[in-house]
Amino acid sequence: MLNYIWLFLIVIALIVGAGKDINDEVNNTYRNEIPLEVIFIPSSLPSGTVTRTEGEFCITAEQFNTYYGITLQQDEIKQKAELALSGGNMGNFIISCSETAPVMWQQMAKSISGKDKLAGKIEKIEFAEDNNSAKAVIIMEPVRFVKLRAITQAAIDFANIAVEIAIGLIGVMALWLGLIKVAEEAGLVKILTRLLAPVTKRLFPDVPSDHPAIGAIIMNTAANMLGLSNAATPIGLKAMEELNKLNPKIGTASNAMVTFLAINTGGLILIPATAMAVRAAVGSANIGVIIGTSIFAAGCATVTGIAASKLLQRLPIYKRDLIAGKNKSEEGKK
Amino acid sequence: MTDLFRTIISYISILAIPLMIAVFLIWGFLKKVKVYEVFVEGAKDGFNTAIRIIPYLVAMLFAIGIFRASGAMDVLTAVIAPVTNLIGMPPETLPMALMRPLSGSGSLGIMTELMKTHGPDSFIGVLVSTLYQSSETTFYILAVYFGSVSIKNTRHAVPVGLLADLAGMLAAVFICRILFGI
């Protein structure tokens, strides 16, 4: 099933991305090659023949909305621009989009330069008598394939993020694996597993209740509930490694593994710390109001996950994978 | 009442790790375990496990990454919104519920944005906070956990994870409507 979902994500992404780009091209969403009239206000008064100057491009919200055929822009637009003029009334410009720039321009700038720079040609510029302002007709650098460019960038970025995450795990992994090894040798894990044996026997009937896997599962769940994600992942991976030692078919998920992941992805938590931090940051009057609702919802998710894992493992299509595995490993032994 | 609960739990969270380190090592020492040697022995596996995850994580995160970048979420939301409207889930919160199993940072961004626009104490604000905490980043966990033991055939893990996410979403809408309903 992971195969299908994985492929679904990729294919849908490519189809939607290409579709949006074609749509942009047909409607000319970014108004490629269509001139736009703006008022230029130089920051210092130019004298004589102007070649280089800095100032602001100003457009009223109404004019901007009509030009792009949208209704989003509310305020008058004023953005810093650098001009390089040749022959008096022609030239090029670069706009540096600040945070107040229209969303449309910010997206265009990001797509073209990856930063905040928007470039283009000045078709015509006429300074007023006193050089205080100028009427200019500009054409932006054409913007095409915004989504496909973004997809390319995301593919590369996320591949890098994946490696960064894995490398970042090495340290905490080593720390927790070391500590757990000491706890195992000292017999601490055995005490823990014996305490919770009545529960774990039912959840993981295939795993001996004093197996180190059970100890790791208990510690992982406890760490998750306390929101200690730095400790939870390494201990969880330790649990997977121990469960894999009991796995009848290497390379295929065992029943116990799926039940364990159901508990893990259910996200049982005592203090919803992340959401509470965000609530505090955006000025909530009562950040703790979600504690009860979160515990309830995560509890429902976890119970459903465990029940689903127990029910689905009996389905013939999922049973077959394991039995085929057993036969193979037996044949291997012969 | 909730404040007291919160204070107690946050103290436990802060103390848990120092306490575990102390208890593990001191107990081990008393039981005559060669603590330093055993620690190093265990820690050795850290590197291999982390490296083993990389191909699985790259496969998963790159697919999720291009899905997010393409804007396909808007399309998916438009398709599913009529169904979730029936259970009284505001359509604004649907992208949050759909993003949650795919990406932790993505859903965190959506949650923050929605709370800024609608206010953290509005129905939508409470609902997205609950939705965020009602589940985990299922696909990331599947990739990391199964990747660490080189498991390619995940059997029923994906349907189980998605059913749990669905239950979490329904439960979040249900409880928020009852307590803070509109």
Short mmCIF file of C-alpha atoms in Angstrom, two decimals:
data_model
loop_
_atom_site.label_atom_id
_atom_site.label_comp_id
_atom_site.label_asym_id
_atom_site.label_seq_id
_atom_site.Cartn_x
_atom_site.Cartn_y
_atom_site.Cartn_z
CA MET A 1 0.00 0.00 0.00
CA LEU A 2 2.91 2.33 0.71
CA ASN A 3 3.86 1.84 -2.96
CA TYR A 4 0.54 3.23 -4.15
CA ILE A 5 0.43 6.17 -1.76
CA TRP A 6 4.00 7.10 -2.56
CA LEU A 7 3.35 7.01 -6.28
CA PHE A 8 0.03 8.84 -5.77
CA LEU A 9 1.81 11.73 -4.04
CA ILE A 10 4.39 12.04 -6.80
CA VAL A 11 2.04 11.64 -9.76
CA ILE A 12 -0.59 14.02 -8.34
CA ALA A 13 2.14 16.56 -7.58
CA LEU A 14 3.44 16.46 -11.15
CA ILE A 15 -0.02 16.55 -12.77
CA VAL A 16 -1.28 19.39 -10.60
CA GLY A 17 1.98 21.32 -10.97
CA ALA A 18 2.00 21.00 -14.76
CA GLY A 19 -1.73 21.77 -14.92
CA LYS A 20 -1.34 24.96 -12.90
CA ASP A 21 1.57 26.08 -15.08
CA ILE A 22 -0.41 25.49 -18.27
CA ASN A 23 -3.33 27.36 -16.74
CA ASP A 24 -1.01 30.26 -15.86
CA GLU A 25 0.35 30.27 -19.38
CA VAL A 26 -3.11 30.25 -21.02
CA ASN A 27 -4.51 32.99 -18.76
CA ASN A 28 -1.17 34.79 -18.68
CA THR A 29 -1.54 35.05 -14.90
CA TYR A 30 1.79 36.85 -14.54
CA ARG A 31 1.04 39.25 -17.44
CA ASN A 32 4.20 38.39 -19.36
CA GLU A 33 5.06 40.99 -22.03
CA ILE A 34 2.13 43.25 -21.03
CA PRO A 35 3.22 46.79 -20.11
CA LEU A 36 2.32 48.25 -16.71
CA GLU A 37 2.13 51.97 -15.97
CA VAL A 38 3.74 53.08 -12.72
CA ILE A 39 4.78 56.31 -11.03
CA PHE A 40 8.48 56.52 -10.19
CA ILE A 41 9.54 58.73 -7.30
CA PRO A 42 13.32 59.17 -7.13
CA SER A 43 14.83 59.21 -3.65
CA SER A 44 17.18 62.05 -4.56
CA LEU A 45 16.57 64.62 -7.23
CA PRO A 46 18.36 63.65 -10.41
CA SER A 47 19.99 66.40 -12.44
CA GLY A 48 20.98 66.52 -16.07
CA THR A 49 20.71 63.32 -18.07
CA VAL A 50 19.69 60.51 -15.74
CA THR A 51 21.55 57.19 -16.14
CA ARG A 52 21.39 55.53 -12.76
CA THR A 53 18.93 56.33 -10.04
CA GLU A 54 17.14 54.82 -7.09
CA GLY A 55 13.65 55.41 -5.85
CA GLU A 56 10.23 53.89 -5.47
CA PHE A 57 7.71 52.49 -7.90
CA CYS A 58 4.20 53.45 -6.86
CA ILE A 59 0.97 51.87 -8.09
CA THR A 60 -2.48 52.26 -6.64
CA ALA A 61 -4.15 49.10 -5.38
CA GLU A 62 -6.98 49.54 -7.89
CA GLN A 63 -4.62 49.79 -10.84
CA PHE A 64 -2.66 46.75 -9.64
CA ASN A 65 -5.80 44.66 -9.19
CA THR A 66 -7.13 45.54 -12.66
CA TYR A 67 -3.78 44.79 -14.25
CA TYR A 68 -3.49 41.30 -12.71
CA GLY A 69 -7.24 40.68 -12.68
CA ILE A 70 -7.31 39.99 -8.93
CA THR A 71 -8.95 41.56 -5.88
CA LEU A 72 -6.33 40.79 -3.25
CA GLN A 73 -4.31 43.99 -3.03
CA GLN A 74 -5.61 46.46 -0.44
CA ASP A 75 -3.00 49.19 0.00
CA GLU A 76 -1.09 51.35 -2.42
CA ILE A 77 2.11 49.67 -3.51
CA LYS A 78 5.44 51.36 -2.90
CA GLN A 79 8.51 49.28 -3.61
CA LYS A 80 12.18 50.21 -3.83
CA ALA A 81 13.60 50.07 -7.35
CA GLU A 82 16.95 50.66 -9.02
CA LEU A 83 16.90 52.09 -12.50
CA ALA A 84 19.58 52.02 -15.21
CA LEU A 85 18.58 54.30 -18.07
CA SER A 86 20.09 54.66 -21.50
CA GLY A 87 19.15 57.21 -24.16
CA GLY A 88 17.11 59.18 -21.68
CA ASN A 89 13.83 57.29 -21.63
CA MET A 90 14.59 53.56 -21.96
CA GLY A 91 16.39 51.08 -19.70
CA ASN A 92 16.18 48.36 -17.11
CA PHE A 93 15.03 48.13 -13.51
CA ILE A 94 15.34 45.88 -10.48
CA ILE A 95 12.69 45.89 -7.76
CA SER A 96 13.64 44.65 -4.28
CA CYS A 97 10.42 43.17 -2.92
CA SER A 98 10.05 43.91 0.78
CA GLU A 99 7.53 42.23 3.08
CA THR A 100 4.97 44.84 2.10
CA ALA A 101 5.20 43.88 -1.56
CA PRO A 102 2.12 42.29 -3.13
CA VAL A 103 1.99 38.51 -2.70
CA MET A 104 1.96 38.18 -6.49
CA TRP A 105 5.29 39.99 -6.84
CA GLN A 106 6.86 38.09 -3.96
CA GLN A 107 5.95 34.80 -5.62
CA MET A 108 7.26 35.98 -8.98
CA ALA A 109 10.53 37.16 -7.46
CA LYS A 110 10.98 33.90 -5.58
CA SER A 111 10.33 31.86 -8.69
CA ILE A 112 12.75 33.79 -10.88
CA SER A 113 15.65 34.64 -8.59
CA GLY A 114 14.98 32.47 -5.55
CA LYS A 115 15.21 35.73 -3.61
CA ASP A 116 13.35 39.01 -3.57
CA LYS A 117 14.57 40.58 -6.83
CA LEU A 118 12.23 41.33 -9.71
CA ALA A 119 13.80 42.65 -12.90
CA GLY A 120 12.44 44.00 -16.16
CA LYS A 121 12.61 46.57 -18.93
CA ILE A 122 11.56 50.19 -18.89
CA GLU A 123 9.77 50.91 -22.15
CA LYS A 124 9.30 54.62 -21.55
CA ILE A 125 10.01 57.04 -18.73
CA GLU A 126 9.08 60.70 -18.59
CA PHE A 127 10.24 62.88 -15.72
CA ALA A 128 7.98 65.69 -14.61
CA GLU A 129 9.20 69.29 -14.95
CA ASP A 130 10.62 69.43 -11.43
CA ASN A 131 12.14 65.90 -11.60
CA ASN A 132 10.15 64.96 -8.46
CA SER A 133 8.36 62.10 -10.11
CA ALA A 134 8.19 60.27 -13.41
CA LYS A 135 5.64 58.30 -15.34
CA ALA A 136 7.08 54.99 -16.46
CA VAL A 137 5.86 52.09 -18.55
CA ILE A 138 7.49 48.84 -17.46
CA ILE A 139 7.50 45.23 -18.59
CA MET A 140 8.42 42.59 -16.05
CA GLU A 141 10.79 39.76 -16.83
CA PRO A 142 8.55 36.90 -18.04
CA VAL A 143 7.58 34.36 -15.37
CA ARG A 144 6.88 30.81 -16.54
CA PHE A 145 6.62 27.30 -15.04
CA VAL A 146 6.38 28.55 -11.46
CA LYS A 147 5.09 25.24 -10.06
CA LEU A 148 7.44 22.96 -12.00
CA ARG A 149 10.38 25.07 -10.88
CA ALA A 150 9.13 24.84 -7.30
CA ILE A 151 8.78 21.06 -7.63
CA THR A 152 12.34 20.71 -8.90
CA GLN A 153 13.62 22.82 -6.04
CA ALA A 154 11.56 20.91 -3.47
CA ALA A 155 12.80 17.52 -4.72
CA ILE A 156 16.40 18.58 -4.19
CA ASP A 157 15.76 20.43 -0.92
CA PHE A 158 13.86 17.58 0.69
CA ALA A 159 16.43 14.98 -0.33
CA ASN A 160 18.96 17.11 1.54
CA ILE A 161 16.66 17.56 4.53
CA ALA A 162 16.27 13.78 4.76
CA VAL A 163 20.03 13.31 5.03
CA GLU A 164 20.31 16.15 7.56
CA ILE A 165 17.65 14.54 9.74
CA ALA A 166 19.36 11.14 9.59
CA ILE A 167 22.80 12.59 10.35
CA GLY A 168 21.30 14.64 13.17
CA LEU A 169 20.04 11.42 14.72
CA ILE A 170 23.49 9.85 15.07
CA GLY A 171 24.39 11.61 18.32
CA VAL A 172 21.15 11.10 20.25
CA MET A 173 20.90 7.58 18.84
CA ALA A 174 24.30 6.69 20.26
CA LEU A 175 23.53 8.36 23.59
CA TRP A 176 20.27 6.50 24.16
CA LEU A 177 21.46 3.16 22.83
CA GLY A 178 24.37 3.41 25.25
CA LEU A 179 22.16 4.27 28.23
CA ILE A 180 19.66 1.53 27.44
CA LYS A 181 22.40 -1.04 27.13
CA VAL A 182 23.53 -0.15 30.65
CA ALA A 183 19.93 -0.36 31.92
CA GLU A 184 19.53 -3.78 30.30
CA GLU A 185 22.73 -5.16 31.80
CA ALA A 186 21.72 -3.79 35.20
CA GLY A 187 18.38 -5.63 35.00
CA LEU A 188 16.35 -2.39 35.10
CA VAL A 189 14.52 -3.10 31.85
CA LYS A 190 13.43 -6.49 33.22
CA ILE A 191 11.83 -4.82 36.24
CA LEU A 192 9.96 -2.41 33.96
CA THR A 193 8.70 -5.14 31.64
CA ARG A 194 7.55 -7.31 34.55
CA LEU A 195 5.49 -4.42 35.93
CA LEU A 196 3.59 -3.89 32.69
CA ALA A 197 3.48 -7.53 31.59
CA PRO A 198 -0.33 -7.86 31.98
CA VAL A 199 -0.83 -5.10 29.38
CA THR A 200 2.00 -5.91 27.00
CA LYS A 201 1.15 -9.64 26.89
CA ARG A 202 -2.21 -8.76 25.33
CA LEU A 203 -0.84 -6.12 22.95
CA PHE A 204 2.14 -8.17 21.79
CA PRO A 205 1.24 -11.86 22.12
CA ASP A 206 4.11 -12.84 19.76
CA VAL A 207 6.75 -11.23 21.95
CA PRO A 208 7.93 -12.80 25.24
CA SER A 209 6.91 -10.35 27.97
CA ASP A 210 10.45 -10.06 29.37
CA HIS A 211 12.05 -9.47 25.96
CA PRO A 212 14.16 -6.27 25.66
CA ALA A 213 11.79 -5.15 22.84
CA ILE A 214 8.98 -4.74 25.37
CA GLY A 215 11.19 -2.61 27.60
CA ALA A 216 12.06 -0.32 24.68
CA ILE A 217 8.40 -0.10 23.61
CA ILE A 218 7.36 0.96 27.14
CA MET A 219 10.11 3.57 27.37
CA ASN A 220 9.32 4.89 23.88
CA THR A 221 5.64 5.30 24.70
CA ALA A 222 6.45 7.00 28.01
CA ALA A 223 8.88 9.39 26.29
CA ASN A 224 6.29 10.22 23.62
CA MET A 225 3.61 10.91 26.22
CA LEU A 226 5.93 13.30 28.03
CA GLY A 227 6.80 14.99 24.74
CA LEU A 228 10.49 14.00 24.91
CA SER A 229 10.89 13.45 21.17
CA ASN A 230 14.69 13.55 21.38
CA ALA A 231 14.60 10.42 23.50
CA ALA A 232 11.53 8.81 21.93
CA THR A 233 12.91 8.25 18.41
CA PRO A 234 16.20 6.53 19.39
CA ILE A 235 14.41 4.30 21.90
CA GLY A 236 11.70 3.55 19.35
CA LEU A 237 14.30 2.50 16.80
CA LYS A 238 15.89 0.29 19.44
CA ALA A 239 12.47 -1.34 19.91
CA MET A 240 12.21 -1.95 16.16
CA GLU A 241 15.65 -3.55 16.14
CA GLU A 242 14.67 -5.90 18.99
CA LEU A 243 11.34 -6.73 17.31
CA ASN A 244 13.22 -7.48 14.10
CA LYS A 245 15.20 -10.19 15.95
CA LEU A 246 11.87 -12.03 16.43
CA ASN A 247 10.68 -11.29 12.90
CA PRO A 248 9.79 -14.50 10.98
CA LYS A 249 10.54 -12.83 7.64
CA ILE A 250 13.30 -10.23 7.45
CA GLY A 251 12.32 -7.29 5.26
CA THR A 252 8.60 -7.69 6.02
CA ALA A 253 6.78 -6.01 8.90
CA SER A 254 5.70 -8.37 11.69
CA ASN A 255 2.37 -8.09 13.52
CA ALA A 256 4.10 -6.78 16.64
CA MET A 257 5.85 -4.05 14.64
CA VAL A 258 2.59 -2.78 13.15
CA THR A 259 0.90 -2.75 16.57
CA PHE A 260 3.87 -0.85 17.99
CA LEU A 261 3.70 1.73 15.19
CA ALA A 262 -0.06 2.06 15.71
CA ILE A 263 0.61 3.06 19.33
CA ASN A 264 3.41 5.34 18.22
CA THR A 265 1.60 7.17 15.41
CA GLY A 266 -1.54 7.47 17.54
CA GLY A 267 0.41 10.21 19.24
CA LEU A 268 -0.70 9.64 22.82
CA ILE A 269 0.41 12.69 24.77
CA LEU A 270 -0.12 14.18 28.22
CA ILE A 271 0.87 17.75 27.44
CA PRO A 272 0.30 19.01 23.89
CA ALA A 273 3.38 21.21 24.20
CA THR A 274 3.83 22.22 20.54
CA ALA A 275 0.30 23.47 19.97
CA MET A 276 0.33 25.21 23.35
CA ALA A 277 3.55 27.03 22.49
CA VAL A 278 2.04 28.26 19.22
CA ARG A 279 -1.16 29.31 20.99
CA ALA A 280 0.87 31.32 23.49
CA ALA A 281 2.85 32.91 20.67
CA VAL A 282 -0.26 34.15 18.85
CA GLY A 283 -1.76 35.53 22.06
CA SER A 284 -4.27 32.97 23.33
CA ALA A 285 -6.16 33.81 26.52
CA ASN A 286 -6.31 30.15 27.52
CA ILE A 287 -3.51 28.06 26.06
CA GLY A 288 -4.30 24.96 28.15
CA VAL A 289 -7.86 24.59 26.89
CA ILE A 290 -6.71 22.01 24.35
CA ILE A 291 -5.13 19.59 26.85
CA GLY A 292 -8.33 17.64 27.40
CA THR A 293 -9.43 17.67 23.76
CA SER A 294 -5.97 16.56 22.59
CA ILE A 295 -5.77 13.69 25.07
CA PHE A 296 -9.24 12.56 24.02
CA ALA A 297 -8.57 12.77 20.26
CA ALA A 298 -5.13 11.12 20.49
CA GLY A 299 -6.61 8.43 22.73
CA CYS A 300 -9.27 7.66 20.14
CA ALA A 301 -6.63 7.56 17.40
CA THR A 302 -4.44 5.17 19.41
CA VAL A 303 -7.26 2.81 20.36
CA THR A 304 -8.47 2.75 16.74
CA GLY A 305 -4.92 2.09 15.53
CA ILE A 306 -4.42 -0.84 17.91
CA ALA A 307 -7.83 -2.32 17.04
CA ALA A 308 -7.16 -1.90 13.31
CA SER A 309 -3.76 -3.55 13.58
CA LYS A 310 -5.28 -6.54 15.40
CA LEU A 311 -8.13 -6.88 12.89
CA LEU A 312 -6.19 -6.29 9.68
CA GLN A 313 -3.41 -8.73 10.60
CA ARG A 314 -6.00 -11.53 10.25
CA LEU A 315 -6.89 -10.60 6.68
CA PRO A 316 -5.67 -13.26 4.23
CA ILE A 317 -3.71 -10.78 2.06
CA TYR A 318 -1.64 -9.65 5.03
CA LYS A 319 -1.32 -13.13 6.55
CA ARG A 320 -0.01 -14.52 3.28
CA ASP A 321 3.05 -12.24 3.35
CA LEU A 322 4.17 -13.71 6.67
CA ILE A 323 3.46 -17.37 5.89
CA ALA A 324 5.24 -17.18 2.56
CA GLY A 325 8.15 -15.77 4.50
CA LYS A 326 8.17 -18.66 6.97
CA ASN A 327 8.25 -21.21 4.17
CA LYS A 328 11.08 -19.46 2.48
CA SER A 329 13.25 -19.26 5.58
CA GLU A 330 12.59 -22.93 6.29
CA GLU A 331 13.59 -23.84 2.77
CA GLY A 332 16.70 -21.77 3.28
CA LYS A 333 17.58 -23.86 6.33
CA LYS A 334 17.21 -27.11 4.43
CA MET B 1 -7.18 21.77 37.97
CA THR B 2 -5.71 21.72 34.47
CA ASP B 3 -3.04 24.16 35.66
CA LEU B 4 -1.97 21.82 38.44
CA PHE B 5 -1.91 18.89 36.01
CA ARG B 6 0.14 20.96 33.58
CA THR B 7 2.66 22.00 36.21
CA ILE B 8 3.13 18.44 37.42
CA ILE B 9 3.57 17.02 33.92
CA SER B 10 5.97 19.76 32.85
CA TYR B 11 8.11 19.08 35.94
CA ILE B 12 8.16 15.38 35.08
CA SER B 13 9.14 16.22 31.48
CA ILE B 14 12.04 18.36 32.62
CA LEU B 15 13.27 15.93 35.25
CA ALA B 16 12.75 12.72 33.26
CA ILE B 17 15.99 12.67 31.28
CA PRO B 18 18.44 13.69 34.04
CA LEU B 19 16.69 11.23 36.32
CA MET B 20 16.90 8.40 33.79
CA ILE B 21 20.60 9.02 33.20
CA ALA B 22 21.28 9.04 36.92
CA VAL B 23 19.19 5.96 37.76
CA PHE B 24 20.46 3.88 34.83
CA LEU B 25 24.11 4.57 35.50
CA ILE B 26 24.06 4.45 39.31
CA TRP B 27 21.92 1.31 39.38
CA GLY B 28 24.22 -0.25 36.79
CA PHE B 29 27.29 0.65 38.85
CA LEU B 30 25.74 -0.85 42.00
CA LYS B 31 24.93 -4.03 40.05
CA LYS B 32 28.65 -4.17 39.12
CA VAL B 33 28.07 -3.43 35.43
CA LYS B 34 31.13 -1.94 33.72
CA VAL B 35 29.08 1.14 32.91
CA TYR B 36 31.51 2.97 30.62
CA GLU B 37 32.39 -0.08 28.53
CA VAL B 38 28.77 -1.20 28.21
CA PHE B 39 27.64 2.31 27.28
CA VAL B 40 30.20 2.52 24.47
CA GLU B 41 29.26 -0.97 23.30
CA GLY B 42 25.62 0.05 23.00
CA ALA B 43 26.33 3.45 21.47
CA LYS B 44 28.29 1.84 18.60
CA ASP B 45 25.07 0.96 16.77
CA GLY B 46 23.89 4.58 16.67
CA PHE B 47 25.80 5.43 13.54
CA ASN B 48 24.69 2.42 11.50
CA THR B 49 21.04 2.81 12.42
CA ALA B 50 21.02 6.49 11.47
CA ILE B 51 22.75 5.82 8.13
CA ARG B 52 20.41 2.92 7.32
CA ILE B 53 17.42 5.27 7.48
CA ILE B 54 18.70 7.65 4.77
CA PRO B 55 17.34 5.96 1.59
CA TYR B 56 13.91 5.43 3.16
CA LEU B 57 13.76 8.97 4.43
CA VAL B 58 14.89 10.47 1.11
CA ALA B 59 12.20 8.50 -0.76
CA MET B 60 9.48 9.60 1.64
CA LEU B 61 10.44 13.24 2.19
CA PHE B 62 11.08 14.02 -1.48
CA ALA B 63 7.61 12.75 -2.45
CA ILE B 64 6.00 14.78 0.34
CA GLY B 65 8.14 17.79 -0.60
CA ILE B 66 7.07 17.92 -4.23
CA PHE B 67 3.47 17.25 -3.22
CA ARG B 68 3.55 20.32 -0.99
CA ALA B 69 5.35 22.47 -3.56
CA SER B 70 2.95 21.62 -6.39
CA GLY B 71 -0.09 23.04 -4.63
CA ALA B 72 -1.85 19.69 -4.96
CA MET B 73 -3.13 20.14 -1.40
CA ASP B 74 -5.61 22.79 -2.66
CA VAL B 75 -6.97 20.35 -5.22
CA LEU B 76 -7.28 17.53 -2.69
CA THR B 77 -8.98 19.88 -0.21
CA ALA B 78 -11.54 20.94 -2.82
CA VAL B 79 -12.32 17.29 -3.57
CA ILE B 80 -12.73 16.21 0.07
CA ALA B 81 -14.34 19.36 1.53
CA PRO B 82 -17.96 18.40 0.63
CA VAL B 83 -17.58 15.21 2.70
CA THR B 84 -16.06 16.87 5.77
CA ASN B 85 -18.65 19.66 5.63
CA LEU B 86 -21.23 17.01 6.48
CA ILE B 87 -19.64 16.35 9.89
CA GLY B 88 -19.40 20.06 10.62
CA MET B 89 -15.67 20.44 10.05
CA PRO B 90 -14.83 23.96 8.84
CA PRO B 91 -13.24 23.69 5.37
CA GLU B 92 -10.37 25.97 6.48
CA THR B 93 -9.11 23.26 8.82
CA LEU B 94 -9.12 20.47 6.23
CA PRO B 95 -5.61 21.19 4.81
CA MET B 96 -4.34 20.88 8.39
CA ALA B 97 -5.90 17.43 8.84
CA LEU B 98 -4.59 16.27 5.45
CA MET B 99 -1.08 17.64 6.01
CA ARG B 100 -0.68 16.22 9.52
CA PRO B 101 0.26 12.63 8.55
CA LEU B 102 2.60 13.89 5.81
CA SER B 103 4.67 16.66 7.31
CA GLY B 104 5.28 17.96 10.81
CA SER B 105 6.71 21.32 9.74
CA GLY B 106 4.03 21.73 7.06
CA SER B 107 1.15 21.17 9.46
CA LEU B 108 2.80 23.37 12.10
CA GLY B 109 2.88 26.18 9.53
CA ILE B 110 -0.79 25.71 8.62
CA MET B 111 -1.79 25.60 12.30
CA THR B 112 0.08 28.83 13.09
CA GLU B 113 -1.39 30.58 10.04
CA LEU B 114 -4.97 29.56 10.87
CA MET B 115 -4.63 30.66 14.49
CA LYS B 116 -3.25 34.02 13.38
CA THR B 117 -6.17 34.59 10.98
CA HIS B 118 -9.04 33.25 13.07
CA GLY B 119 -7.67 33.76 16.60
CA PRO B 120 -6.34 30.97 18.85
CA ASP B 121 -9.48 30.88 21.01
CA SER B 122 -11.96 30.71 18.15
CA PHE B 123 -13.58 27.39 17.26
CA ILE B 124 -11.17 26.99 14.34
CA GLY B 125 -8.21 27.87 16.56
CA VAL B 126 -9.08 25.26 19.17
CA LEU B 127 -9.89 22.68 16.51
CA VAL B 128 -6.58 23.03 14.63
CA SER B 129 -4.61 22.85 17.90
CA THR B 130 -6.44 19.64 18.76
CA LEU B 131 -6.03 18.26 15.24
CA TYR B 132 -2.30 18.94 15.40
CA GLN B 133 -1.94 17.04 18.68
CA SER B 134 -4.42 14.28 17.87
CA SER B 135 -1.97 12.45 15.67
CA GLU B 136 1.63 12.04 14.67
CA THR B 137 3.49 12.45 11.37
CA THR B 138 2.52 8.94 10.30
CA PHE B 139 4.47 8.69 7.06
CA TYR B 140 7.66 10.11 8.54
CA ILE B 141 7.47 7.62 11.41
CA LEU B 142 6.81 4.73 9.02
CA ALA B 143 9.83 5.69 6.90
CA VAL B 144 12.18 6.14 9.87
CA TYR B 145 11.08 3.16 11.95
CA PHE B 146 10.78 0.63 9.14
CA GLY B 147 13.85 2.06 7.44
CA SER B 148 15.97 1.44 10.51
CA VAL B 149 15.42 -2.33 10.16
CA SER B 150 15.36 -2.31 6.33
CA ILE B 151 11.71 -3.29 6.01
CA LYS B 152 10.25 -2.74 2.56
CA ASN B 153 6.99 -4.69 2.79
CA THR B 154 5.04 -2.71 5.39
CA ARG B 155 1.95 -4.97 5.22
CA HIS B 156 -1.03 -3.39 6.99
CA ALA B 157 0.97 -0.59 8.64
CA VAL B 158 -0.21 2.13 6.23
CA PRO B 159 -3.96 1.39 6.45
CA VAL B 160 -3.62 1.09 10.25
CA GLY B 161 -1.84 4.44 10.45
CA LEU B 162 -4.38 6.16 8.20
CA LEU B 163 -7.34 4.69 10.09
CA ALA B 164 -5.83 5.98 13.33
CA ASP B 165 -5.37 9.43 11.76
CA LEU B 166 -8.96 9.41 10.54
CA ALA B 167 -10.22 8.41 13.99
CA GLY B 168 -8.12 11.17 15.57
CA MET B 169 -9.56 13.72 13.15
CA LEU B 170 -13.16 12.66 13.75
CA ALA B 171 -12.61 12.59 17.51
CA ALA B 172 -11.07 16.08 17.42
CA VAL B 173 -14.02 17.52 15.47
CA PHE B 174 -16.48 15.70 17.74
CA ILE B 175 -15.00 16.83 21.07
CA CYS B 176 -14.38 20.42 19.91
CA ARG B 177 -17.94 20.73 18.61
CA ILE B 178 -19.37 19.46 21.89
CA LEU B 179 -17.21 21.65 24.14
CA PHE B 180 -16.74 24.78 22.02
CA GLY B 181 -19.43 24.14 19.41
CA ILE B 182 -20.87 26.62 17.02
#
